[in-house]
mmCIF file of C-alpha atoms in Angstrom:
data_model
loop_
_atom_site.group_PDB
_atom_site.id
_atom_site.type_symbol
_atom_site.label_atom_id
_atom_site.label_comp_id
_atom_site.label_asym_id
_atom_site.label_seq_id
_atom_site.Cartn_x
_atom_site.Cartn_y
_atom_site.Cartn_z
ATOM 1 C CA MET U 1 -14.348 -22.791 15.439
ATOM 2 C CA SER U 2 -14.060 -23.345 11.445
ATOM 3 C CA SER U 3 -11.643 -21.306 9.524
ATOM 4 C CA SER U 4 -14.810 -19.755 7.660
ATOM 5 C CA GLU U 5 -16.157 -18.916 10.904
ATOM 6 C CA ARG U 6 -12.913 -17.155 12.080
ATOM 7 C CA LEU U 7 -12.975 -14.952 8.956
ATOM 8 C CA GLY U 8 -16.278 -14.617 8.479
ATOM 9 C CA GLU U 9 -18.595 -15.793 5.459
ATOM 10 C CA ASN U 10 -17.901 -12.117 3.719
ATOM 11 C CA ASN U 11 -14.117 -12.542 3.874
ATOM 12 C CA LEU U 12 -13.777 -16.255 2.671
ATOM 13 C CA PRO U 13 -11.781 -16.349 -0.504
ATOM 14 C CA ALA U 14 -13.823 -17.704 -3.761
ATOM 15 C CA ILE U 15 -11.584 -20.862 -3.738
ATOM 16 C CA HIS U 16 -12.359 -21.903 -0.352
ATOM 17 C CA GLY U 17 -16.456 -21.516 -1.025
ATOM 18 C CA GLY U 18 -16.919 -17.687 -0.704
ATOM 19 C CA ARG U 19 -18.513 -15.267 -3.434
ATOM 20 C CA PRO U 20 -16.055 -13.986 -6.094
ATOM 21 C CA LEU U 21 -15.164 -10.458 -5.374
ATOM 22 C CA PHE U 22 -15.638 -9.878 -9.368
ATOM 23 C CA SER U 23 -18.987 -11.317 -10.716
ATOM 24 C CA GLN U 24 -17.182 -11.768 -14.068
ATOM 25 C CA ARG U 25 -13.709 -11.787 -15.468
ATOM 26 C CA PHE U 26 -12.097 -8.637 -16.691
ATOM 27 C CA ARG U 27 -9.265 -8.260 -19.195
ATOM 28 C CA PHE U 28 -5.430 -8.816 -17.763
ATOM 29 C CA ILE U 29 -4.443 -6.091 -20.238
ATOM 30 C CA ARG U 30 -6.402 -3.593 -22.583
ATOM 31 C CA PRO U 31 -4.377 -1.399 -24.710
ATOM 32 C CA SER U 32 -4.936 2.231 -24.952
ATOM 33 C CA LEU U 33 -5.842 3.405 -28.264
ATOM 34 C CA PRO U 34 -5.949 6.992 -29.439
ATOM 35 C CA PRO U 35 -9.360 8.351 -31.215
ATOM 36 C CA LEU U 36 -9.721 6.609 -34.383
ATOM 37 C CA GLU U 37 -10.651 10.115 -36.191
ATOM 38 C CA SER U 38 -6.888 10.943 -35.405
ATOM 39 C CA VAL U 39 -5.484 8.262 -36.487
ATOM 40 C CA MET U 40 -7.495 8.439 -39.696
ATOM 41 C CA ALA U 41 -6.348 12.181 -40.144
ATOM 42 C CA ASN U 42 -2.836 10.958 -40.438
ATOM 43 C CA TYR U 43 -3.492 7.486 -42.738
ATOM 44 C CA GLY U 44 -6.235 8.926 -44.841
ATOM 45 C CA PRO U 45 -3.793 10.786 -47.458
ATOM 46 C CA ALA U 46 -1.405 7.893 -47.600
ATOM 47 C CA PHE U 47 -4.314 5.431 -48.393
ATOM 48 C CA ASP U 48 -5.843 7.937 -51.318
ATOM 49 C CA ASN U 49 -2.585 8.254 -52.546
ATOM 50 C CA GLY U 50 -2.199 4.681 -52.547
ATOM 51 C CA LEU U 51 1.388 4.841 -50.406
ATOM 52 C CA ILE U 52 0.736 2.552 -47.743
ATOM 53 C CA THR U 53 3.947 1.380 -46.529
ATOM 54 C CA ASN U 54 7.170 2.798 -45.255
ATOM 55 C CA ALA U 55 6.325 6.194 -46.885
ATOM 56 C CA ASP U 56 5.367 9.809 -45.475
ATOM 57 C CA VAL U 57 3.634 8.925 -42.015
ATOM 58 C CA VAL U 58 6.315 6.294 -41.310
ATOM 59 C CA ALA U 59 9.042 9.201 -41.858
ATOM 60 C CA LYS U 60 6.697 11.609 -40.150
ATOM 61 C CA PHE U 61 6.777 9.207 -36.832
ATOM 62 C CA GLU U 62 10.397 8.563 -37.155
ATOM 63 C CA ALA U 63 10.764 12.283 -36.781
ATOM 64 C CA ALA U 64 8.544 12.807 -33.913
ATOM 65 C CA VAL U 65 9.939 10.112 -31.776
ATOM 66 C CA ALA U 66 13.771 11.060 -32.221
ATOM 67 C CA GLU U 67 13.001 14.668 -31.231
ATOM 68 C CA ARG U 68 11.292 13.101 -28.274
ATOM 69 C CA LEU U 69 13.716 10.891 -27.275
ATOM 70 C CA GLN U 70 16.427 13.337 -28.291
ATOM 71 C CA VAL U 71 18.283 10.816 -30.634
ATOM 72 C CA GLN U 72 19.809 11.377 -33.975
ATOM 73 C CA HIS U 73 18.169 8.529 -35.663
ATOM 74 C CA CYS U 74 14.942 6.924 -35.328
ATOM 75 C CA ILE U 75 14.172 3.590 -37.803
ATOM 76 C CA ALA U 76 10.417 2.278 -37.865
ATOM 77 C CA VAL U 77 10.455 -1.396 -38.121
ATOM 78 C CA SER U 78 8.210 -4.155 -38.273
ATOM 79 C CA SER U 79 8.730 -5.472 -34.459
ATOM 80 C CA CYS U 80 11.007 -5.313 -31.710
ATOM 81 C CA THR U 81 12.402 -8.618 -32.386
ATOM 82 C CA SER U 82 13.236 -7.925 -36.292
ATOM 83 C CA GLY U 83 14.662 -4.760 -35.054
ATOM 84 C CA LEU U 84 17.248 -6.682 -32.301
ATOM 85 C CA MET U 85 17.460 -9.237 -35.130
ATOM 86 C CA MET U 86 18.858 -6.289 -37.743
ATOM 87 C CA VAL U 87 20.855 -4.269 -35.333
ATOM 88 C CA GLN U 88 22.892 -7.726 -34.306
ATOM 89 C CA ARG U 89 23.968 -8.351 -37.915
ATOM 90 C CA ALA U 90 24.489 -4.933 -38.723
ATOM 91 C CA PHE U 91 27.130 -4.925 -36.051
ATOM 92 C CA GLY U 92 28.705 -8.136 -37.618
ATOM 93 C CA LEU U 93 28.373 -9.592 -34.192
ATOM 94 C CA THR U 94 29.779 -13.076 -33.479
ATOM 95 C CA GLY U 95 30.390 -15.384 -30.426
ATOM 96 C CA GLU U 96 28.952 -14.758 -27.155
ATOM 97 C CA ILE U 97 26.165 -12.299 -26.486
ATOM 98 C CA ILE U 98 25.504 -11.748 -22.792
ATOM 99 C CA ILE U 99 21.875 -11.210 -21.929
ATOM 100 C CA PRO U 100 19.697 -11.597 -19.019
ATOM 101 C CA SER U 101 18.098 -14.710 -18.309
ATOM 102 C CA PHE U 102 15.113 -12.783 -16.843
ATOM 103 C CA THR U 103 13.447 -11.473 -19.777
ATOM 104 C CA PHE U 104 11.226 -12.433 -22.487
ATOM 105 C CA PHE U 105 12.213 -14.903 -24.622
ATOM 106 C CA ALA U 106 12.258 -12.765 -27.578
ATOM 107 C CA THR U 107 15.315 -11.221 -26.642
ATOM 108 C CA GLY U 108 17.353 -14.640 -26.793
ATOM 109 C CA HIS U 109 15.658 -15.452 -30.484
ATOM 110 C CA ALA U 110 16.830 -12.354 -31.576
ATOM 111 C CA ALA U 111 20.487 -13.368 -30.857
ATOM 112 C CA ARG U 112 20.112 -17.107 -32.192
ATOM 113 C CA TRP U 113 18.817 -15.861 -35.387
ATOM 114 C CA ASN U 114 21.937 -14.480 -35.517
ATOM 115 C CA GLY U 115 23.980 -17.405 -34.914
ATOM 116 C CA LEU U 116 24.951 -15.939 -31.508
ATOM 117 C CA THR U 117 25.878 -17.891 -28.226
ATOM 118 C CA PRO U 118 23.615 -16.692 -25.250
ATOM 119 C CA VAL U 119 25.368 -16.581 -22.032
ATOM 120 C CA PHE U 120 23.017 -15.818 -19.312
ATOM 121 C CA ALA U 121 23.701 -13.221 -16.331
ATOM 122 C CA ASP U 122 22.028 -12.969 -13.279
ATOM 123 C CA CYS U 123 19.615 -10.151 -11.966
ATOM 124 C CA GLU U 124 19.680 -8.120 -9.029
ATOM 125 C CA ALA U 125 17.294 -8.912 -6.036
ATOM 126 C CA ASP U 126 15.762 -5.825 -5.939
ATOM 127 C CA THR U 127 15.260 -4.110 -9.245
ATOM 128 C CA TRP U 128 15.098 -7.704 -10.977
ATOM 129 C CA ASN U 129 17.130 -5.731 -13.879
ATOM 130 C CA VAL U 130 20.212 -7.569 -14.953
ATOM 131 C CA ASP U 131 23.358 -7.340 -12.448
ATOM 132 C CA PRO U 132 26.306 -5.447 -14.030
ATOM 133 C CA ALA U 133 29.007 -7.246 -11.622
ATOM 134 C CA ASP U 134 27.624 -10.347 -12.907
ATOM 135 C CA VAL U 135 27.569 -9.178 -16.258
ATOM 136 C CA GLU U 136 31.267 -8.448 -16.208
ATOM 137 C CA ARG U 137 31.974 -11.883 -14.810
ATOM 138 C CA LYS U 138 30.392 -13.290 -17.882
ATOM 139 C CA ILE U 139 32.895 -11.681 -20.452
ATOM 140 C CA THR U 140 35.057 -13.827 -22.239
ATOM 141 C CA PRO U 141 37.236 -13.328 -25.065
ATOM 142 C CA ARG U 142 34.259 -14.376 -27.190
ATOM 143 C CA THR U 143 32.034 -11.896 -26.407
ATOM 144 C CA SER U 144 30.967 -9.517 -28.688
ATOM 145 C CA ALA U 145 28.328 -7.651 -26.995
ATOM 146 C CA LEU U 146 25.805 -6.844 -24.100
ATOM 147 C CA LEU U 147 21.961 -7.003 -24.824
ATOM 148 C CA ILE U 148 20.413 -5.570 -21.728
ATOM 149 C CA VAL U 149 16.764 -5.588 -20.903
ATOM 150 C CA HIS U 150 14.963 -2.428 -19.204
ATOM 151 C CA LEU U 151 12.481 -4.768 -17.285
ATOM 152 C CA TYR U 152 8.944 -4.243 -17.032
ATOM 153 C CA GLY U 153 10.164 -0.167 -18.156
ATOM 154 C CA ASN U 154 12.388 0.071 -15.200
ATOM 155 C CA PRO U 155 15.683 1.244 -16.520
ATOM 156 C CA ALA U 156 18.674 -0.621 -16.277
ATOM 157 C CA ASN U 157 21.930 0.679 -14.998
ATOM 158 C CA VAL U 158 23.131 2.275 -17.806
ATOM 159 C CA GLU U 159 25.842 4.521 -16.391
ATOM 160 C CA ALA U 160 27.569 0.910 -15.040
ATOM 161 C CA LEU U 161 26.807 -1.202 -18.256
ATOM 162 C CA SER U 162 28.340 1.496 -20.478
ATOM 163 C CA GLN U 163 31.774 1.669 -18.392
ATOM 164 C CA ILE U 164 31.862 -2.179 -18.442
ATOM 165 C CA ALA U 165 31.134 -2.189 -22.637
ATOM 166 C CA ARG U 166 33.827 0.808 -22.822
ATOM 167 C CA ARG U 167 36.469 -1.136 -20.783
ATOM 168 C CA HIS U 168 35.678 -4.438 -22.901
ATOM 169 C CA ASN U 169 35.313 -2.738 -26.213
ATOM 170 C CA LEU U 170 31.892 -4.290 -26.697
ATOM 171 C CA LYS U 171 28.643 -3.370 -28.305
ATOM 172 C CA LEU U 172 26.166 -2.308 -25.763
ATOM 173 C CA ILE U 173 22.002 -2.864 -27.109
ATOM 174 C CA PHE U 174 19.264 -2.146 -25.259
ATOM 175 C CA ASP U 175 16.120 -4.143 -25.770
ATOM 176 C CA GLY U 176 13.745 -1.394 -24.467
ATOM 177 C CA ALA U 177 10.571 -3.354 -25.315
ATOM 178 C CA HIS U 178 8.850 -2.261 -22.270
ATOM 179 C CA ALA U 179 10.349 1.247 -21.825
ATOM 180 C CA PHE U 180 9.296 3.531 -24.370
ATOM 181 C CA GLY U 181 8.147 6.484 -21.996
ATOM 182 C CA SER U 182 10.765 5.554 -19.348
ATOM 183 C CA GLN U 183 13.802 7.923 -18.037
ATOM 184 C CA TYR U 184 17.128 6.941 -16.724
ATOM 185 C CA ARG U 185 18.279 9.806 -14.286
ATOM 186 C CA GLY U 186 16.242 12.159 -15.894
ATOM 187 C CA ARG U 187 16.979 11.538 -19.414
ATOM 188 C CA PRO U 188 14.654 9.585 -21.599
ATOM 189 C CA VAL U 189 15.212 6.068 -22.254
ATOM 190 C CA GLY U 190 16.164 5.207 -26.016
ATOM 191 C CA GLN U 191 19.356 7.559 -26.416
ATOM 192 C CA PHE U 192 21.807 4.812 -24.528
ATOM 193 C CA GLY U 193 24.038 2.731 -25.677
ATOM 194 C CA ASP U 194 25.154 1.750 -29.428
ATOM 195 C CA ALA U 195 21.317 1.201 -30.024
ATOM 196 C CA GLU U 196 18.028 1.051 -28.155
ATOM 197 C CA VAL U 197 14.906 -0.681 -29.532
ATOM 198 C CA PHE U 198 11.101 -0.601 -28.523
ATOM 199 C CA SER U 199 8.066 -2.387 -29.111
ATOM 200 C CA LEU U 200 4.740 -0.815 -30.135
ATOM 201 C CA SER U 201 2.621 -3.762 -30.007
ATOM 202 C CA PRO U 202 -0.919 -3.863 -27.974
ATOM 203 C CA THR U 203 0.714 -4.655 -24.722
ATOM 204 C CA LYS U 204 2.852 -1.595 -24.907
ATOM 205 C CA LEU U 205 2.223 2.332 -23.881
ATOM 206 C CA LEU U 206 2.922 3.580 -27.478
ATOM 207 C CA VAL U 207 0.702 0.940 -29.679
ATOM 208 C CA ALA U 208 1.082 0.963 -33.072
ATOM 209 C CA GLY U 209 -0.795 -2.260 -33.408
ATOM 210 C CA GLU U 210 2.239 -4.091 -34.795
ATOM 211 C CA GLY U 211 5.992 -2.355 -34.735
ATOM 212 C CA GLY U 212 9.128 -1.390 -33.586
ATOM 213 C CA LEU U 213 11.815 1.161 -33.510
ATOM 214 C CA VAL U 214 15.362 1.497 -33.474
ATOM 215 C CA THR U 215 17.022 4.532 -31.912
ATOM 216 C CA THR U 216 21.014 5.438 -32.177
ATOM 217 C CA ASN U 217 23.043 8.396 -32.616
ATOM 218 C CA ASP U 218 25.365 5.955 -35.131
ATOM 219 C CA ALA U 219 24.581 7.100 -38.609
ATOM 220 C CA THR U 220 26.138 4.142 -40.302
ATOM 221 C CA LEU U 221 23.935 1.786 -38.197
ATOM 222 C CA ALA U 222 20.895 3.934 -38.876
ATOM 223 C CA LYS U 223 21.462 3.500 -42.850
ATOM 224 C CA ALA U 224 22.136 -0.036 -42.478
ATOM 225 C CA ILE U 225 18.999 -0.866 -40.551
ATOM 226 C CA ARG U 226 16.940 1.387 -43.133
ATOM 227 C CA ALA U 227 18.426 -1.009 -45.718
ATOM 228 C CA MET U 228 18.025 -4.122 -43.858
ATOM 229 C CA ARG U 229 14.359 -3.672 -43.369
ATOM 230 C CA ASN U 230 13.650 -3.289 -47.025
ATOM 231 C CA TYR U 231 15.585 -6.788 -48.045
ATOM 232 C CA GLY U 232 18.661 -4.938 -47.619
ATOM 233 C CA ASP U 233 18.072 -2.498 -51.014
ATOM 234 C CA THR U 234 19.170 1.276 -50.817
ATOM 235 C CA GLY U 235 17.382 1.351 -54.135
ATOM 236 C CA SER U 236 19.577 0.148 -56.732
ATOM 237 C CA TYR U 237 18.003 -3.362 -56.569
ATOM 238 C CA ASP U 238 21.692 -4.543 -55.546
ATOM 239 C CA PRO U 239 21.388 -5.296 -52.126
ATOM 240 C CA GLU U 240 24.044 -4.551 -49.593
ATOM 241 C CA TRP U 241 23.092 -6.162 -46.590
ATOM 242 C CA LEU U 242 21.064 -9.507 -45.995
ATOM 243 C CA GLY U 243 18.061 -7.951 -44.928
ATOM 244 C CA MET U 244 14.395 -8.984 -44.673
ATOM 245 C CA ASN U 245 10.754 -7.513 -45.323
ATOM 246 C CA ALA U 246 10.828 -5.222 -42.009
ATOM 247 C CA ARG U 247 8.951 -2.337 -42.707
ATOM 248 C CA MET U 248 6.210 -0.632 -41.093
ATOM 249 C CA SER U 249 2.954 0.339 -42.815
ATOM 250 C CA GLU U 250 1.428 3.527 -42.925
ATOM 251 C CA PHE U 251 -1.339 2.627 -40.876
ATOM 252 C CA ASN U 252 1.109 1.789 -38.081
ATOM 253 C CA ALA U 253 2.721 4.433 -38.187
ATOM 254 C CA SER U 254 -0.602 6.721 -37.923
ATOM 255 C CA LEU U 255 -1.490 4.767 -35.131
ATOM 256 C CA GLY U 256 1.867 5.136 -33.311
ATOM 257 C CA LEU U 257 1.979 8.964 -34.123
ATOM 258 C CA ALA U 258 -1.390 9.151 -32.861
ATOM 259 C CA GLY U 259 -0.619 7.991 -29.741
ATOM 260 C CA LEU U 260 2.648 9.653 -29.145
ATOM 261 C CA PRO U 261 1.439 12.843 -27.176
ATOM 262 C CA ASP U 262 -0.614 10.616 -24.358
ATOM 263 C CA VAL U 263 2.528 8.515 -23.636
ATOM 264 C CA ASP U 264 3.685 10.776 -20.598
ATOM 265 C CA GLN U 265 -0.210 10.606 -19.424
ATOM 266 C CA ARG U 266 -0.340 6.919 -19.566
ATOM 267 C CA VAL U 267 3.316 6.528 -17.767
ATOM 268 C CA ARG U 268 1.881 8.792 -14.741
ATOM 269 C CA ARG U 269 -1.335 6.743 -14.880
ATOM 270 C CA ARG U 270 0.446 3.489 -14.682
ATOM 271 C CA ASN U 271 2.926 4.574 -11.955
ATOM 272 C CA GLN U 272 -0.397 5.748 -9.674
ATOM 273 C CA ILE U 273 -1.744 2.310 -10.273
ATOM 274 C CA ALA U 274 1.489 0.828 -9.198
ATOM 275 C CA LYS U 275 1.544 3.363 -6.155
ATOM 276 C CA LEU U 276 -1.383 2.281 -5.333
ATOM 277 C CA TYR U 277 -0.907 -1.470 -5.266
ATOM 278 C CA THR U 278 1.913 -1.342 -3.345
ATOM 279 C CA ASP U 279 0.358 0.654 -0.901
ATOM 280 C CA HIS U 280 -2.162 -1.576 -0.263
ATOM 281 C CA LEU U 281 -0.109 -4.747 -0.242
ATOM 282 C CA ALA U 282 3.083 -3.538 1.162
ATOM 283 C CA SER U 283 1.541 -4.620 4.955
ATOM 284 C CA LEU U 284 1.498 -8.037 3.961
ATOM 285 C CA PRO U 285 4.385 -10.221 4.958
ATOM 286 C CA GLY U 286 6.370 -12.181 2.152
ATOM 287 C CA LEU U 287 5.613 -9.919 -0.816
ATOM 288 C CA ARG U 288 7.754 -7.860 -2.142
ATOM 289 C CA PHE U 289 8.136 -5.281 -5.033
ATOM 290 C CA GLN U 290 10.451 -4.024 -7.946
ATOM 291 C CA SER U 291 12.609 -1.285 -6.326
ATOM 292 C CA VAL U 292 12.791 1.642 -9.042
ATOM 293 C CA HIS U 293 15.588 4.734 -8.381
ATOM 294 C CA LEU U 294 14.689 7.926 -7.221
ATOM 295 C CA SER U 295 16.004 9.601 -10.352
ATOM 296 C CA ASP U 296 14.433 7.041 -13.014
ATOM 297 C CA VAL U 297 10.825 6.638 -14.133
ATOM 298 C CA ASN U 298 9.413 2.936 -14.968
ATOM 299 C CA THR U 299 6.719 2.810 -17.154
ATOM 300 C CA TYR U 300 5.231 -0.319 -15.415
ATOM 301 C CA LYS U 301 4.508 -1.911 -18.545
ATOM 302 C CA ASP U 302 4.140 -4.630 -16.237
ATOM 303 C CA TYR U 303 3.428 -4.684 -12.434
ATOM 304 C CA SER U 304 4.418 -7.798 -10.613
ATOM 305 C CA ILE U 305 4.858 -8.719 -7.187
ATOM 306 C CA HIS U 306 7.134 -11.560 -5.775
ATOM 307 C CA VAL U 307 5.941 -14.145 -3.275
ATOM 308 C CA THR U 308 7.960 -15.662 -0.521
ATOM 309 C CA PRO U 309 5.807 -18.741 0.482
ATOM 310 C CA SER U 310 7.187 -19.464 3.984
ATOM 311 C CA ARG U 311 6.064 -15.937 4.782
ATOM 312 C CA PHE U 312 2.823 -15.250 2.699
ATOM 313 C CA GLY U 313 1.514 -18.586 3.382
ATOM 314 C CA MET U 314 1.029 -19.987 -0.184
ATOM 315 C CA ASN U 315 3.323 -19.874 -3.038
ATOM 316 C CA ARG U 316 3.045 -18.148 -6.295
ATOM 317 C CA ASP U 317 0.772 -20.676 -8.322
ATOM 318 C CA GLN U 318 -1.814 -20.847 -4.997
ATOM 319 C CA LEU U 319 -2.008 -16.946 -5.247
ATOM 320 C CA ALA U 320 -2.518 -17.378 -8.704
ATOM 321 C CA GLU U 321 -5.348 -19.775 -8.830
ATOM 322 C CA GLY U 322 -6.734 -18.168 -5.761
ATOM 323 C CA LEU U 323 -7.043 -15.005 -7.473
ATOM 324 C CA LEU U 324 -8.468 -16.522 -10.759
ATOM 325 C CA ALA U 325 -11.401 -17.878 -8.591
ATOM 326 C CA GLU U 326 -11.804 -14.244 -7.720
ATOM 327 C CA ASN U 327 -12.182 -13.482 -11.666
ATOM 328 C CA ILE U 328 -8.775 -12.012 -11.523
ATOM 329 C CA GLU U 329 -5.997 -13.042 -14.624
ATOM 330 C CA THR U 330 -2.456 -12.804 -13.715
ATOM 331 C CA LYS U 331 0.558 -13.912 -15.296
ATOM 332 C CA LYS U 332 3.961 -15.296 -14.395
ATOM 333 C CA TYR U 333 5.894 -12.512 -16.356
ATOM 334 C CA PHE U 334 8.656 -14.116 -17.010
ATOM 335 C CA TYR U 335 8.750 -17.646 -15.807
ATOM 336 C CA PRO U 336 10.642 -19.931 -16.300
ATOM 337 C CA PRO U 337 13.582 -17.996 -17.085
ATOM 338 C CA MET U 338 15.361 -18.534 -20.305
ATOM 339 C CA HIS U 339 17.836 -20.583 -19.294
ATOM 340 C CA MET U 340 15.532 -23.119 -17.789
ATOM 341 C CA GLN U 341 13.489 -23.506 -21.364
ATOM 342 C CA LYS U 342 13.936 -26.289 -23.625
ATOM 343 C CA LEU U 343 15.426 -23.541 -26.634
ATOM 344 C CA TYR U 344 18.203 -22.180 -24.151
ATOM 345 C CA LYS U 345 18.950 -25.016 -21.822
ATOM 346 C CA SER U 346 21.999 -26.287 -23.676
ATOM 347 C CA PHE U 347 23.596 -22.795 -23.395
ATOM 348 C CA TYR U 348 23.524 -23.068 -19.608
ATOM 349 C CA ASP U 349 26.167 -24.586 -17.430
ATOM 350 C CA ALA U 350 25.223 -24.664 -13.962
ATOM 351 C CA SER U 351 28.388 -25.721 -12.600
ATOM 352 C CA ARG U 352 30.066 -22.208 -13.800
ATOM 353 C CA ASN U 353 27.014 -20.291 -14.033
ATOM 354 C CA ASN U 354 25.308 -19.166 -11.255
ATOM 355 C CA LEU U 355 21.588 -17.742 -11.541
ATOM 356 C CA LYS U 356 20.493 -18.405 -8.254
ATOM 357 C CA THR U 357 18.671 -14.942 -7.782
ATOM 358 C CA THR U 358 17.489 -15.338 -10.958
ATOM 359 C CA GLU U 359 15.839 -18.577 -10.229
ATOM 360 C CA GLU U 360 14.419 -17.140 -6.602
ATOM 361 C CA VAL U 361 13.213 -13.903 -8.120
ATOM 362 C CA THR U 362 11.130 -15.698 -11.151
ATOM 363 C CA GLY U 363 9.831 -18.570 -9.086
ATOM 364 C CA GLY U 364 7.720 -15.719 -7.183
ATOM 365 C CA ILE U 365 6.885 -13.494 -9.754
ATOM 366 C CA LEU U 366 3.344 -12.516 -10.247
ATOM 367 C CA SER U 367 1.864 -10.084 -12.836
ATOM 368 C CA LEU U 368 -1.049 -8.534 -11.719
ATOM 369 C CA PRO U 369 -3.472 -6.315 -14.087
ATOM 370 C CA ILE U 370 -2.243 -3.256 -15.113
ATOM 371 C CA TYR U 371 -3.546 -0.318 -17.431
ATOM 372 C CA GLU U 372 -4.828 3.113 -17.724
ATOM 373 C CA ALA U 373 -8.378 2.248 -18.079
ATOM 374 C CA LEU U 374 -8.488 0.409 -14.470
ATOM 375 C CA ALA U 375 -10.204 2.224 -12.080
ATOM 376 C CA ASP U 376 -9.178 2.695 -8.485
ATOM 377 C CA SER U 377 -11.732 0.879 -7.069
ATOM 378 C CA THR U 378 -10.602 -2.119 -9.306
ATOM 379 C CA ILE U 379 -6.973 -1.784 -7.787
ATOM 380 C CA GLU U 380 -8.251 -1.757 -4.357
ATOM 381 C CA THR U 381 -10.364 -4.893 -4.829
ATOM 382 C CA VAL U 382 -7.650 -6.753 -6.653
ATOM 383 C CA ALA U 383 -5.724 -6.026 -3.246
ATOM 384 C CA ARG U 384 -8.590 -6.976 -0.996
ATOM 385 C CA ALA U 385 -8.558 -9.815 -2.832
ATOM 386 C CA ILE U 386 -5.227 -11.030 -2.422
ATOM 387 C CA HIS U 387 -5.254 -9.960 1.525
ATOM 388 C CA ARG U 388 -8.208 -12.006 1.980
ATOM 389 C CA LEU U 389 -6.129 -15.080 0.424
ATOM 390 C CA ALA U 390 -3.631 -14.520 3.005
ATOM 391 C CA GLN U 391 -5.492 -13.940 6.040
ATOM 392 C CA HIS U 392 -7.312 -17.293 4.967
ATOM 393 C CA ALA U 393 -4.131 -19.030 4.876
ATOM 394 C CA ALA U 394 -2.316 -17.161 7.770
ATOM 395 C CA THR U 395 -6.011 -18.579 9.644
ATOM 396 C CA ARG U 396 -5.509 -22.146 8.692
ATOM 397 C CA LYS U 397 -1.916 -22.258 9.928
ATOM 398 C CA GLU U 398 -3.019 -21.104 13.127
ATOM 399 C CA VAL U 399 -5.898 -23.459 13.555
ATOM 400 C CA SER U 400 -3.288 -26.389 12.292
ATOM 401 C CA LEU U 401 -0.963 -25.271 15.024
ATOM 402 C CA SER U 402 -3.487 -24.810 17.605
ATOM 403 C CA GLY U 403 -4.754 -28.522 16.703
ATOM 404 C CA ARG U 404 -1.276 -29.808 17.450
ATOM 405 C CA GLN U 405 -0.879 -28.471 21.060
#
């Protein structure tokens, strides 16, 4: 009996000759945008007055975010990356900065733009966030700061990292690109460390087209970022900082402001989707999922699974290829890890810097489609595709083993 006969034609994966579960490819990500009329209600007066950048709507957006996050200062900027760059410059950081290797490379780029040496810390095997114990092991007399990521919107261990930063007199900066709407122990992400920086690009839950936010309770830092986003000029035409053009336009602020009331609903929907995926896939051997503390809220900017080939029956790349044949796009967020990338290999010394957990986790990471508009039926069909690929792999293994007997 052939493997297709054992499975039945309806269960034969498309990559092995079956019919794709989706007749056409659907988008991996789709931004959730507010109604255009609500955006224009904010933007119209700015447009009519000719004040279209870094003006009244930006200030209103900043105030609304600061109130939501219960933080003293919010500064709107052109991107999360520019925000991270300016925060590090404003603090006058030198020497080494500890960052996770398991992150989007913009985290490292912001450090390198400031001439800092990235020192890579390992991740935890369950949360996939940076391992605080490894962070502390990597501290040297040259370390000036910790730059920590809330991966996929899963809050990092803020308490442990804050204690480490205080113990060693280091600046603590959070890259919250994925985390607008996350909560750590019931408190909004955005009010921790010396500063947190968010992204508002189209893949995020709060979208401003392009843009970022720096949040802090440090008035001196806030003043510096406001100057630096405008070339370092505070208004005297005699710059106090080496700044850049990192202003947010009034339209971007209008888009973000209109979307702000819907963030909690978007977080809830993504958590529903994540639970649905996990419930449907948890029975499959060789798959594991990001662990989230019971008191925390993950935005699930991305929903990723980890594939262990020896138990699942195929590796991550084979699963991705099989899903693409079903017209399901996936991503490998974030592989390869930074210490394996050409721009960062020279900063990694394997003889004294063990990143085995990061390499094991990122080597099996596969991100599945997740956005608020996805129907439950679509999630269930994606899960079914994974199940039948796993079943086919198991059947082929069974046939191969029986043939040897």
